[in-house]
């Protein structure tokens, strides 16, 4: 056995002399590591007789502990010194230009909703909402579409599984049920728009199973067809940003309005290119009419006292027209390249408001 006192002094001296964390670690390995000097001596204890082994074992353990403690202490000192040196040398260069942040885009549906809300907001409409899952009464019956009515076939309805009591809820096929809920829960006068998701079991170039609509409703004692026309003509001008956009009201049929009309805007399709606001062609953009007395009555509103108009339009359709987006299905592909191209810079106030705010 080496002389333990000498070994200890030698190791402690080298610990004290270690001038870096790496040097200290090398000393630790050479003394206490698996093949270190102290470790090897520990292994040698097996050859001694029991009495000697106990004494030598204790002495060796004392050396080991002393060296380990010294290494720990030195390690603390060296680490502090290394940190001090690093802090002294390290400088934040505040002249470096900032890394560019990647900026998101608003989906054209969100942008179009914002624009529509801004336009009707200026006309005094507030926003109403209703559930995506509707009952038969709100989606159909109260809108003057009774159970055997042929209009039910025009809506390719998604039905939910039948409930124990036999009721079948639906995914709303249009935003018109929000008219019903609004009239049930609020006394006239009313002036609301209801933007939201709608669902029909349909999928091709021009239909997706989920799409968006905006509904409009005015109910009071005096609003007439002239107001309906003025309001929607004004909307078309503001939305398409064309002051003299030709607008045509074409007689039509909806169960929930009487009389009913569809609104077309003037366009041209020369050379396969669609141009809005000029030419001798027409493009349908929304449905409207005077609220049917039966609809008012179904909501507890007296049709002899109150009247008003309603309208409904597809958001994707008017977004495609304004922003030249050719394929409906791309709205829902979640393709970042598409969104970067057709999306809008967020935090920008919608077109109309930008002109109107001080
Ligand atoms: N709900 C109709 C649809 O989805 C759109 C509509 C037409 C709504 C005329 C109305 C309206 O409020 O008056 O096809």
mmCIF file of N, CA and C and ligand atoms in Angstrom, residues 155 173-176 179 200 213 215-216 254 256-257 261 286-289 310-313, ligand 1:
data_model
loop_
_atom_site.group_PDB
_atom_site.id
_atom_site.type_symbol
_atom_site.label_atom_id
_atom_site.label_comp_id
_atom_site.label_asym_id
_atom_site.label_seq_id
_atom_site.Cartn_x
_atom_site.Cartn_y
_atom_site.Cartn_z
ATOM 1 N N UNK A 155 -83.176 21.505 -49.396
ATOM 2 C CA UNK A 155 -82.080 21.557 -48.422
ATOM 3 C C UNK A 155 -81.601 20.132 -48.158
ATOM 4 N N UNK A 173 -79.401 24.300 -42.028
ATOM 5 C CA UNK A 173 -79.159 24.327 -43.471
ATOM 6 C C UNK A 173 -79.043 25.758 -43.978
ATOM 7 N N UNK A 174 -79.383 26.714 -43.138
ATOM 8 C CA UNK A 174 -79.253 28.128 -43.480
ATOM 9 C C UNK A 174 -79.198 28.935 -42.173
ATOM 10 N N UNK A 175 -78.915 30.237 -42.275
ATOM 11 C CA UNK A 175 -78.873 31.056 -41.057
ATOM 12 C C UNK A 175 -80.261 31.607 -40.708
ATOM 13 N N UNK A 176 -81.274 31.284 -41.522
ATOM 14 C CA UNK A 176 -82.618 31.811 -41.253
ATOM 15 C C UNK A 176 -83.176 31.462 -39.862
ATOM 16 N N UNK A 179 -83.257 34.249 -37.398
ATOM 17 C CA UNK A 179 -84.410 35.171 -37.446
ATOM 18 C C UNK A 179 -85.439 34.773 -36.389
ATOM 19 N N UNK A 200 -74.891 21.601 -45.629
ATOM 20 C CA UNK A 200 -75.766 20.812 -46.502
ATOM 21 C C UNK A 200 -74.973 19.647 -47.059
ATOM 22 N N UNK A 213 -73.105 31.739 -44.322
ATOM 23 C CA UNK A 213 -74.125 32.667 -44.802
ATOM 24 C C UNK A 213 -74.209 33.876 -43.871
ATOM 25 N N UNK A 215 -77.453 36.282 -42.654
ATOM 26 C CA UNK A 215 -78.886 36.521 -42.687
ATOM 27 C C UNK A 215 -79.118 37.964 -42.258
ATOM 28 N N UNK A 216 -80.162 38.579 -42.761
ATOM 29 C CA UNK A 216 -80.521 39.916 -42.280
ATOM 30 C C UNK A 216 -82.000 39.951 -41.949
ATOM 31 N N UNK A 254 -89.513 32.142 -51.826
ATOM 32 C CA UNK A 254 -89.019 31.520 -50.585
ATOM 33 C C UNK A 254 -90.229 31.333 -49.682
ATOM 34 N N UNK A 256 -90.501 31.663 -46.601
ATOM 35 C CA UNK A 256 -90.534 32.560 -45.436
ATOM 36 C C UNK A 256 -90.673 34.025 -45.785
ATOM 37 N N UNK A 257 -90.813 34.354 -47.079
ATOM 38 C CA UNK A 257 -91.012 35.757 -47.456
ATOM 39 C C UNK A 257 -92.121 35.860 -48.492
ATOM 40 N N UNK A 261 -87.697 37.900 -53.625
ATOM 41 C CA UNK A 261 -86.899 38.282 -54.789
ATOM 42 C C UNK A 261 -85.487 37.726 -54.661
ATOM 43 N N UNK A 286 -77.946 37.072 -53.859
ATOM 44 C CA UNK A 286 -78.645 36.827 -52.586
ATOM 45 C C UNK A 286 -80.150 36.687 -52.777
ATOM 46 N N UNK A 287 -80.806 36.198 -51.722
ATOM 47 C CA UNK A 287 -82.259 36.064 -51.715
ATOM 48 C C UNK A 287 -82.839 36.986 -50.650
ATOM 49 N N UNK A 288 -84.085 37.461 -50.890
ATOM 50 C CA UNK A 288 -84.653 38.403 -49.927
ATOM 51 C C UNK A 288 -86.179 38.463 -50.082
ATOM 52 N N UNK A 289 -86.813 39.216 -49.228
ATOM 53 C CA UNK A 289 -88.261 39.401 -49.358
ATOM 54 C C UNK A 289 -88.833 40.019 -48.097
ATOM 55 N N UNK A 310 -86.326 40.487 -44.909
ATOM 56 C CA UNK A 310 -85.235 39.580 -44.555
ATOM 57 C C UNK A 310 -84.421 39.317 -45.812
ATOM 58 N N UNK A 311 -83.187 38.918 -45.600
ATOM 59 C CA UNK A 311 -82.355 38.513 -46.739
ATOM 60 C C UNK A 311 -81.330 37.499 -46.273
ATOM 61 N N UNK A 312 -80.784 36.778 -47.234
ATOM 62 C CA UNK A 312 -79.745 35.804 -46.895
ATOM 63 C C UNK A 312 -78.786 35.651 -48.057
ATOM 64 N N UNK A 313 -77.490 35.536 -47.737
ATOM 65 C CA UNK A 313 -76.524 35.349 -48.838
ATOM 66 C C UNK A 313 -75.379 34.443 -48.422
HETATM 67 N N1 LIG B 1 -82.361 30.861 -46.369
HETATM 68 C C1 LIG B 1 -82.185 31.041 -47.794
HETATM 69 C C2 LIG B 1 -81.233 29.975 -48.318
HETATM 70 O O1 LIG B 1 -80.488 29.441 -47.574
HETATM 71 C C3 LIG B 1 -81.621 32.404 -48.098
HETATM 72 C C4 LIG B 1 -82.633 33.473 -47.841
HETATM 73 C C5 LIG B 1 -83.453 33.912 -48.846
HETATM 74 C C6 LIG B 1 -82.753 34.024 -46.587
HETATM 75 C C7 LIG B 1 -84.418 34.869 -48.639
HETATM 76 C C8 LIG B 1 -83.708 35.013 -46.355
HETATM 77 C C9 LIG B 1 -84.532 35.410 -47.394
HETATM 78 O O2 LIG B 1 -83.873 35.583 -45.182
HETATM 79 O O3 LIG B 1 -85.468 36.375 -47.180
HETATM 80 O O4 LIG B 1 -81.245 29.697 -49.477
#
